[in-house]
GROMACS .gro file of C-alpha atoms in nm:
model
  335
    1MET     CA    1  -2.064  -3.697   0.288
    2THR     CA    2  -2.066  -3.913  -0.016
    3ALA     CA    3  -1.829  -4.239  -0.020
    4VAL     CA    4  -1.653  -4.286  -0.347
    5HIS     CA    5  -1.555  -4.603  -0.498
    6LYS     CA    6  -1.186  -4.644  -0.581
    7ASP     CA    7  -1.262  -4.694  -0.947
    8ASN     CA    8  -1.413  -4.332  -0.948
    9VAL     CA    9  -1.154  -4.143  -0.749
   10THR     CA   10  -1.020  -3.820  -0.883
   11SER     CA   11  -0.784  -3.555  -0.755
   12GLU     CA   12  -1.046  -3.379  -0.583
   13HIS     CA   13  -1.157  -3.658  -0.367
   14PHE     CA   14  -1.032  -3.706  -0.016
   15VAL     CA   15  -0.814  -4.000   0.073
   16VAL     CA   16  -0.875  -4.163   0.405
   17CYS     CA   17  -0.546  -4.324   0.500
   18ALA     CA   18  -0.494  -4.561   0.805
   19LEU     CA   19  -0.134  -4.624   0.873
   20TYR     CA   20   0.094  -4.790   1.128
   21LYS     CA   21   0.443  -4.939   1.181
   22PHE     CA   22   0.601  -5.088   1.497
   23VAL     CA   23   0.953  -4.969   1.496
   24ALA     CA   24   1.200  -4.835   1.743
   25LEU     CA   25   1.162  -4.456   1.776
   26PRO     CA   26   1.384  -4.341   2.079
   27ASP     CA   27   1.377  -3.981   1.961
   28PHE     CA   28   0.983  -3.990   1.898
   29GLU     CA   29   0.921  -3.660   2.089
   30ALA     CA   30   1.160  -3.469   1.830
   31ILE     CA   31   0.942  -3.605   1.550
   32ARG     CA   32   0.622  -3.444   1.662
   33GLN     CA   33   0.650  -3.088   1.546
   34PRO     CA   34   0.818  -3.167   1.193
   35LEU     CA   35   0.556  -3.417   1.140
   36LEU     CA   36   0.269  -3.172   1.243
   37ASN     CA   37   0.426  -2.905   1.018
   38VAL     CA   38   0.422  -3.144   0.710
   39MET     CA   39   0.057  -3.234   0.772
   40GLU     CA   40  -0.049  -2.859   0.813
   41GLU     CA   41   0.134  -2.757   0.511
   42ASN     CA   42  -0.031  -3.038   0.307
   43GLU     CA   43  -0.373  -2.982   0.457
   44VAL     CA   44  -0.387  -3.327   0.606
   45ARG     CA   45  -0.624  -3.374   0.881
   46GLY     CA   46  -0.670  -3.649   1.144
   47THR     CA   47  -0.457  -3.768   1.423
   48LEU     CA   48  -0.123  -3.950   1.431
   49LEU     CA   49   0.014  -4.120   1.744
   50LEU     CA   50   0.402  -4.135   1.810
   51ALA     CA   51   0.554  -4.359   2.081
   52ALA     CA   52   0.895  -4.528   2.143
   53GLU     CA   53   0.735  -4.848   1.996
   54GLY     CA   54   0.639  -4.669   1.647
   55ILE     CA   55   0.361  -4.473   1.465
   56ASN     CA   56  -0.023  -4.518   1.432
   57GLY     CA   57  -0.322  -4.323   1.303
   58THR     CA   58  -0.578  -4.221   1.044
   59VAL     CA   59  -0.558  -3.909   0.833
   60SER     CA   60  -0.719  -3.762   0.518
   61ALA     CA   61  -0.647  -3.511   0.251
   62LYS     CA   62  -0.655  -3.462  -0.114
   63ARG     CA   63  -0.429  -3.731  -0.304
   64GLU     CA   64  -0.139  -3.494  -0.332
   65GLY     CA   65  -0.143  -3.416   0.036
   66ILE     CA   66  -0.140  -3.772   0.138
   67ASP     CA   67   0.133  -3.860  -0.104
   68ASN     CA   68   0.330  -3.585   0.015
   69LEU     CA   69   0.301  -3.691   0.382
   70LEU     CA   70   0.384  -4.055   0.310
   71ALA     CA   71   0.689  -3.940   0.107
   72TRP     CA   72   0.810  -3.729   0.414
   73LEU     CA   73   0.760  -4.024   0.645
   74ASP     CA   74   0.933  -4.258   0.409
   75ALA     CA   75   1.231  -4.057   0.413
   76GLN     CA   76   1.274  -4.033   0.795
   77PRO     CA   77   1.492  -4.298   0.979
   78ASN     CA   78   1.312  -4.605   1.056
   79LEU     CA   79   0.999  -4.483   0.923
   80ASP     CA   80   1.001  -4.646   0.555
   81ASN     CA   81   0.748  -4.896   0.423
   82ILE     CA   82   0.463  -4.814   0.652
   83VAL     CA   83   0.158  -5.025   0.632
   84THR     CA   84  -0.132  -4.837   0.486
   85LYS     CA   85  -0.482  -4.884   0.411
   86GLU     CA   86  -0.701  -4.643   0.185
   87SER     CA   87  -1.067  -4.552   0.129
   88TYR     CA   88  -1.213  -4.245  -0.029
   89ASP     CA   89  -1.490  -3.978   0.020
   90ASP     CA   90  -1.599  -3.638  -0.108
   91GLU     CA   91  -1.551  -3.490   0.222
   92CYS     CA   92  -1.261  -3.499   0.483
   93PRO     CA   93  -1.390  -3.705   0.769
   94PHE     CA   94  -1.178  -3.533   1.027
   95TYR     CA   95  -1.210  -3.184   1.174
   96ARG     CA   96  -0.861  -3.119   1.331
   97THR     CA   97  -0.468  -3.188   1.273
   98LYS     CA   98  -0.308  -3.354   1.535
   99VAL     CA   99   0.012  -3.549   1.645
  100LYS     CA  100   0.014  -3.689   2.007
  101LEU     CA  101   0.285  -3.855   2.197
  102LYS     CA  102   0.190  -4.154   2.375
  103LYS     CA  103   0.344  -4.434   2.585
  104GLU     CA  104   0.190  -4.701   2.335
  105ILE     CA  105   0.064  -4.670   1.991
  106VAL     CA  106  -0.213  -4.901   2.079
  107THR     CA  107  -0.297  -4.953   2.448
  108MET     CA  108  -0.315  -5.310   2.589
  109GLY     CA  109  -0.165  -5.209   2.926
  110VAL     CA  110   0.089  -5.530   2.925
  111GLU     CA  111   0.441  -5.460   2.992
  112GLY     CA  112   0.712  -5.617   2.758
  113ILE     CA  113   0.484  -5.702   2.463
  114ASP     CA  114   0.691  -5.625   2.154
  115PRO     CA  115   0.560  -5.715   1.814
  116ARG     CA  116   0.887  -5.656   1.665
  117GLU     CA  117   1.026  -5.943   1.857
  118VAL     CA  118   0.746  -6.207   1.829
  119VAL     CA  119   0.404  -6.195   1.645
  120GLY     CA  120   0.144  -6.427   1.500
  121THR     CA  121   0.142  -6.555   1.136
  122TYR     CA  122   0.019  -6.297   0.893
  123VAL     CA  123  -0.263  -6.436   0.663
  124LYS     CA  124  -0.345  -6.242   0.332
  125PRO     CA  125  -0.691  -6.142   0.271
  126ALA     CA  126  -0.715  -6.387  -0.012
  127ASP     CA  127  -0.631  -6.690   0.222
  128TRP     CA  128  -0.831  -6.557   0.524
  129ASN     CA  129  -1.150  -6.760   0.420
  130ALA     CA  130  -0.992  -7.091   0.403
  131LEU     CA  131  -0.828  -7.030   0.729
  132ILE     CA  132  -1.153  -6.945   0.931
  133SER     CA  133  -1.332  -7.227   0.753
  134ASP     CA  134  -1.102  -7.492   0.921
  135PRO     CA  135  -1.317  -7.630   1.199
  136GLU     CA  136  -0.999  -7.643   1.415
  137VAL     CA  137  -0.955  -7.275   1.430
  138ILE     CA  138  -1.115  -7.053   1.686
  139LEU     CA  139  -1.176  -6.709   1.548
  140ILE     CA  140  -1.155  -6.405   1.788
  141ASP     CA  141  -1.262  -6.047   1.701
  142THR     CA  142  -1.013  -5.835   1.928
  143ARG     CA  143  -1.211  -5.516   1.885
  144ASN     CA  144  -1.437  -5.361   2.149
  145ASP     CA  145  -1.814  -5.477   2.177
  146TYR     CA  146  -1.977  -5.170   2.031
  147GLU     CA  147  -1.756  -5.215   1.710
  148ILE     CA  148  -1.831  -5.587   1.697
  149GLU     CA  149  -2.197  -5.502   1.728
  150ILE     CA  150  -2.240  -5.353   1.366
  151GLY     CA  151  -2.035  -5.617   1.205
  152THR     CA  152  -1.792  -5.904   1.225
  153PHE     CA  153  -1.691  -6.219   1.052
  154GLN     CA  154  -1.908  -6.529   1.049
  155ASN     CA  155  -1.852  -6.750   1.342
  156ALA     CA  156  -1.625  -6.498   1.524
  157VAL     CA  157  -1.599  -6.508   1.918
  158ASP     CA  158  -1.696  -6.163   2.064
  159PRO     CA  159  -1.486  -6.108   2.393
  160ARG     CA  160  -1.724  -5.853   2.480
  161THR     CA  161  -1.459  -5.604   2.587
  162LYS     CA  162  -1.508  -5.250   2.643
  163THR     CA  163  -1.140  -5.159   2.583
  164PHE     CA  164  -0.833  -5.333   2.448
  165ARG     CA  165  -0.695  -5.338   2.792
  166GLU     CA  166  -0.958  -5.587   2.899
  167PHE     CA  167  -0.854  -5.841   2.638
  168PRO     CA  168  -0.547  -6.012   2.813
  169ALA     CA  169  -0.763  -6.094   3.113
  170TRP     CA  170  -1.044  -6.232   2.876
  171ALA     CA  171  -0.792  -6.437   2.705
  172LYS     CA  172  -0.647  -6.580   3.027
  173GLU     CA  173  -1.001  -6.677   3.148
  174ASN     CA  174  -1.130  -6.817   2.815
  175LEU     CA  175  -0.855  -6.962   2.598
  176ASP     CA  176  -0.633  -7.262   2.689
  177PRO     CA  177  -0.327  -7.355   2.480
  178GLU     CA  178  -0.392  -7.711   2.513
  179LYS     CA  179  -0.726  -7.692   2.383
  180HIS     CA  180  -0.717  -7.421   2.133
  181LYS     CA  181  -0.440  -7.537   1.897
  182LYS     CA  182  -0.519  -7.284   1.618
  183VAL     CA  183  -0.614  -6.942   1.688
  184ALA     CA  184  -0.705  -6.671   1.429
  185MET     CA  185  -0.749  -6.293   1.524
  186PHE     CA  186  -0.850  -5.985   1.334
  187CYS     CA  187  -0.916  -5.619   1.391
  188THR     CA  188  -0.992  -5.295   1.195
  189GLY     CA  189  -0.657  -5.240   1.041
  190GLY     CA  190  -0.439  -5.494   1.186
  191ILE     CA  191  -0.247  -5.307   1.467
  192ARG     CA  192  -0.440  -5.446   1.758
  193CYS     CA  193  -0.353  -5.788   1.631
  194GLU     CA  194   0.009  -5.725   1.622
  195LYS     CA  195  -0.014  -5.693   2.014
  196SER     CA  196  -0.289  -5.943   2.071
  197THR     CA  197  -0.107  -6.213   1.886
  198ALA     CA  198   0.240  -6.123   2.020
  199TYR     CA  199   0.048  -6.170   2.381
  200MET     CA  200  -0.096  -6.510   2.277
  201LYS     CA  201   0.231  -6.628   2.146
  202GLU     CA  202   0.409  -6.538   2.493
  203GLN     CA  203   0.119  -6.712   2.677
  204GLY     CA  204   0.217  -7.038   2.511
  205PHE     CA  205  -0.022  -7.053   2.234
  206ASP     CA  206   0.166  -7.194   1.923
  207GLU     CA  207  -0.034  -7.160   1.613
  208VAL     CA  208  -0.157  -6.792   1.623
  209PHE     CA  209  -0.271  -6.618   1.304
  210HIS     CA  210  -0.404  -6.272   1.215
  211LEU     CA  211  -0.545  -6.091   0.912
  212GLU     CA  212  -0.291  -5.880   0.754
  213GLY     CA  213  -0.414  -5.538   0.700
  214GLY     CA  214  -0.719  -5.610   0.906
  215ILE     CA  215  -1.073  -5.589   0.804
  216LEU     CA  216  -1.007  -5.279   0.595
  217LYS     CA  217  -0.782  -5.461   0.368
  218TYR     CA  218  -1.006  -5.775   0.353
  219LEU     CA  219  -1.298  -5.548   0.240
  220GLU     CA  220  -1.065  -5.384  -0.012
  221GLU     CA  221  -0.937  -5.698  -0.182
  222VAL     CA  222  -1.195  -5.974  -0.137
  223PRO     CA  223  -1.491  -5.957  -0.370
  224LYS     CA  224  -1.835  -5.943  -0.203
  225GLU     CA  225  -1.957  -6.248  -0.365
  226GLU     CA  226  -1.679  -6.442  -0.180
  227THR     CA  227  -1.709  -6.234   0.177
  228MET     CA  228  -1.753  -6.404   0.490
  229TRP     CA  229  -1.778  -6.065   0.651
  230GLU     CA  230  -2.136  -5.985   0.790
  231GLY     CA  231  -2.259  -5.605   0.862
  232GLU     CA  232  -2.050  -5.299   0.829
  233CYS     CA  233  -1.703  -5.192   0.981
  234PHE     CA  234  -1.674  -4.938   1.249
  235VAL     CA  235  -1.416  -4.672   1.163
  236PHE     CA  236  -1.291  -4.402   1.407
  237ASP     CA  237  -1.378  -4.097   1.186
  238ASN     CA  238  -1.680  -3.906   1.088
  239ARG     CA  239  -1.812  -4.184   0.857
  240VAL     CA  240  -1.874  -4.384   1.179
  241ALA     CA  241  -1.871  -4.722   0.967
  242VAL     CA  242  -1.802  -4.835   0.607
  243ASN     CA  243  -1.957  -5.106   0.403
  244HIS     CA  244  -1.804  -5.373   0.191
  245ASP     CA  245  -1.716  -5.127  -0.093
  246LEU     CA  246  -1.549  -4.897   0.175
  247GLN     CA  247  -1.811  -4.654   0.128
  248LYS     CA  248  -1.983  -4.475   0.442
  249GLY     CA  249  -2.238  -4.725   0.607
  250SER     CA  250  -2.580  -4.658   0.734
  251TYR     CA  251  -2.469  -4.558   1.090
  252ASP     CA  252  -2.465  -4.209   1.267
  253GLN     CA  253  -2.312  -4.148   1.596
  254CYS     CA  254  -2.404  -4.018   1.935
  255HIS     CA  255  -2.199  -3.703   1.970
  256ALA     CA  256  -2.209  -3.732   2.346
  257CYS     CA  257  -2.072  -4.099   2.406
  258ARG     CA  258  -1.938  -4.149   2.026
  259MET     CA  259  -2.139  -4.485   2.003
  260PRO     CA  260  -2.278  -4.579   1.662
  261ILE     CA  261  -2.659  -4.534   1.626
  262THR     CA  262  -2.895  -4.613   1.363
  263GLU     CA  263  -3.173  -4.388   1.228
  264ASP     CA  264  -3.437  -4.610   1.415
  265GLU     CA  265  -3.238  -4.553   1.755
  266LYS     CA  266  -3.277  -4.204   1.694
  267LEU     CA  267  -3.652  -4.223   1.731
  268LYS     CA  268  -3.603  -4.357   2.084
  269PRO     CA  269  -3.697  -4.129   2.368
  270GLU     CA  270  -3.334  -4.128   2.520
  271TYR     CA  271  -3.197  -3.968   2.191
  272MET     CA  272  -3.136  -3.591   2.200
  273GLU     CA  273  -2.912  -3.471   1.920
  274GLY     CA  274  -2.575  -3.393   2.065
  275VAL     CA  275  -2.664  -3.468   2.414
  276SER     CA  276  -2.744  -3.848   2.467
  277CYS     CA  277  -2.878  -4.156   2.308
  278HIS     CA  278  -3.014  -4.504   2.478
  279HIS     CA  279  -2.635  -4.602   2.526
  280CYS     CA  280  -2.552  -4.318   2.761
  281HIS     CA  281  -2.871  -4.139   2.858
  282ASP     CA  282  -2.879  -4.322   3.207
  283SER     CA  283  -2.498  -4.261   3.280
  284LEU     CA  284  -2.463  -3.889   3.214
  285THR     CA  285  -2.477  -3.627   3.499
  286GLU     CA  286  -2.691  -3.306   3.483
  287GLU     CA  287  -2.371  -3.114   3.438
  288GLN     CA  288  -2.270  -3.324   3.144
  289ARG     CA  289  -2.613  -3.287   2.989
  290ALA     CA  290  -2.596  -2.918   3.022
  291ARG     CA  291  -2.250  -2.895   2.867
  292PHE     CA  292  -2.342  -3.117   2.577
  293ALA     CA  293  -2.660  -2.915   2.520
  294GLU     CA  294  -2.469  -2.593   2.525
  295ARG     CA  295  -2.229  -2.737   2.264
  296GLN     CA  296  -2.503  -2.845   2.044
  297LYS     CA  297  -2.646  -2.507   2.061
  298GLN     CA  298  -2.320  -2.354   1.953
  299ILE     CA  299  -2.300  -2.601   1.671
  300GLU     CA  300  -2.642  -2.499   1.532
  301LEU     CA  301  -2.550  -2.143   1.573
  302ALA     CA  302  -2.249  -2.165   1.385
  303GLN     CA  303  -2.434  -2.349   1.127
  304ALA     CA  304  -2.683  -2.079   1.075
  305ARG     CA  305  -2.414  -1.842   1.048
  306GLY     CA  306  -2.256  -2.061   0.787
  307GLU     CA  307  -1.944  -2.136   0.985
  308GLY     CA  308  -1.780  -2.459   1.096
  309HIS     CA  309  -1.806  -2.516   1.474
  310ILE     CA  310  -1.507  -2.735   1.536
  311GLY     CA  311  -1.171  -2.801   1.374
  312ASN     CA  312  -0.916  -2.606   1.174
  313GLU     CA  313  -1.179  -2.394   0.975
  314ALA     CA  314  -1.356  -2.282   1.312
  315GLN     CA  315  -1.033  -2.182   1.471
  316GLU     CA  316  -0.947  -1.981   1.161
  317VAL     CA  317  -1.286  -1.828   1.196
  318LEU     CA  318  -1.262  -1.721   1.553
  319ARG     CA  319  -0.914  -1.592   1.475
  320LYS     CA  320  -1.028  -1.379   1.221
  321ARG     CA  321  -1.325  -1.251   1.435
  322LYS     CA  322  -1.100  -1.140   1.708
  323GLU     CA  323  -0.866  -0.949   1.478
  324ALA     CA  324  -1.171  -0.787   1.338
  325LYS     CA  325  -1.286  -0.682   1.688
  326LYS     CA  326  -0.935  -0.561   1.788
  327ALA     CA  327  -0.915  -0.364   1.459
  328GLN     CA  328  -1.265  -0.225   1.541
  329LYS     CA  329  -1.164  -0.111   1.880
  330GLU     CA  330  -0.843   0.037   1.761
  331ALA     CA  331  -1.014   0.241   1.489
  332GLN     CA  332  -1.245   0.364   1.770
  333ARG     CA  333  -0.967   0.454   1.999
  334GLN     CA  334  -0.807   0.681   1.725
  335GLN     CA  335  -1.140   0.879   1.628
   0.00000   0.00000   0.00000
């Protein structure tokens, strides 16, 4: 997999498109199948989430496929003008095509938080450096600890949360509207901040700001020589992380626990490809180890046969294999 700079993109490259919109979708269940059909017809892979509060997800396809999907969404009631961020690669970073129905498109676990009613002040990437350089501003990274570990903004506070559900409790314990007059927040693509800033406003914080379009939009628009970003940005696809050029970064991923790992960390004794790494080694059961080892074995066997092990291509391989066996048995019966 080789990342492609936006200036060198051709029609043969894959567009990786992150998108979301908070909007009332009372009939979101009815949208699922038509949306899935459009994605499959245009060879779009990735996962989109639908809920009564809107749509969220990241998908990838050739330029025409993404354009067709976005055009279809734009023609649906309430789904026009969706917020999108794009990067590019020479391979598709997803294996499957999914549309999932959810209670929330980003889960914080607090009832009644509605970014359509109240939300923080959006700050353009071009204006972000000036805001977070203000000594009166407390800068908070709303992402999970494993994401923050590989990259964040200078002087950002790390809440050390394992999931976004933990953020409200952390905020109640560590932030005070009387003490923290200006609060700036950021996340990968902007969606978590829609809810976290809405929550903060409802808790009595007056001046609450968030990075419009998230880290991905900042990396896209702010020149490297002006950046206040340090490290790489974790992404939820097979690239694992991207650098300031939005190209695949230096991290791989443990395929047992999904945590980002470096090449040096693969040298640790706890690492076994597809089975464990130093993050999860001590927490796995013997049953899990055996299952992961078998999965890795099947992946290697599929690779040896020149087949994909997971995803749409693998399903097609299995379907054709079953049809061939069925045809062979039918031919033997007729002999």
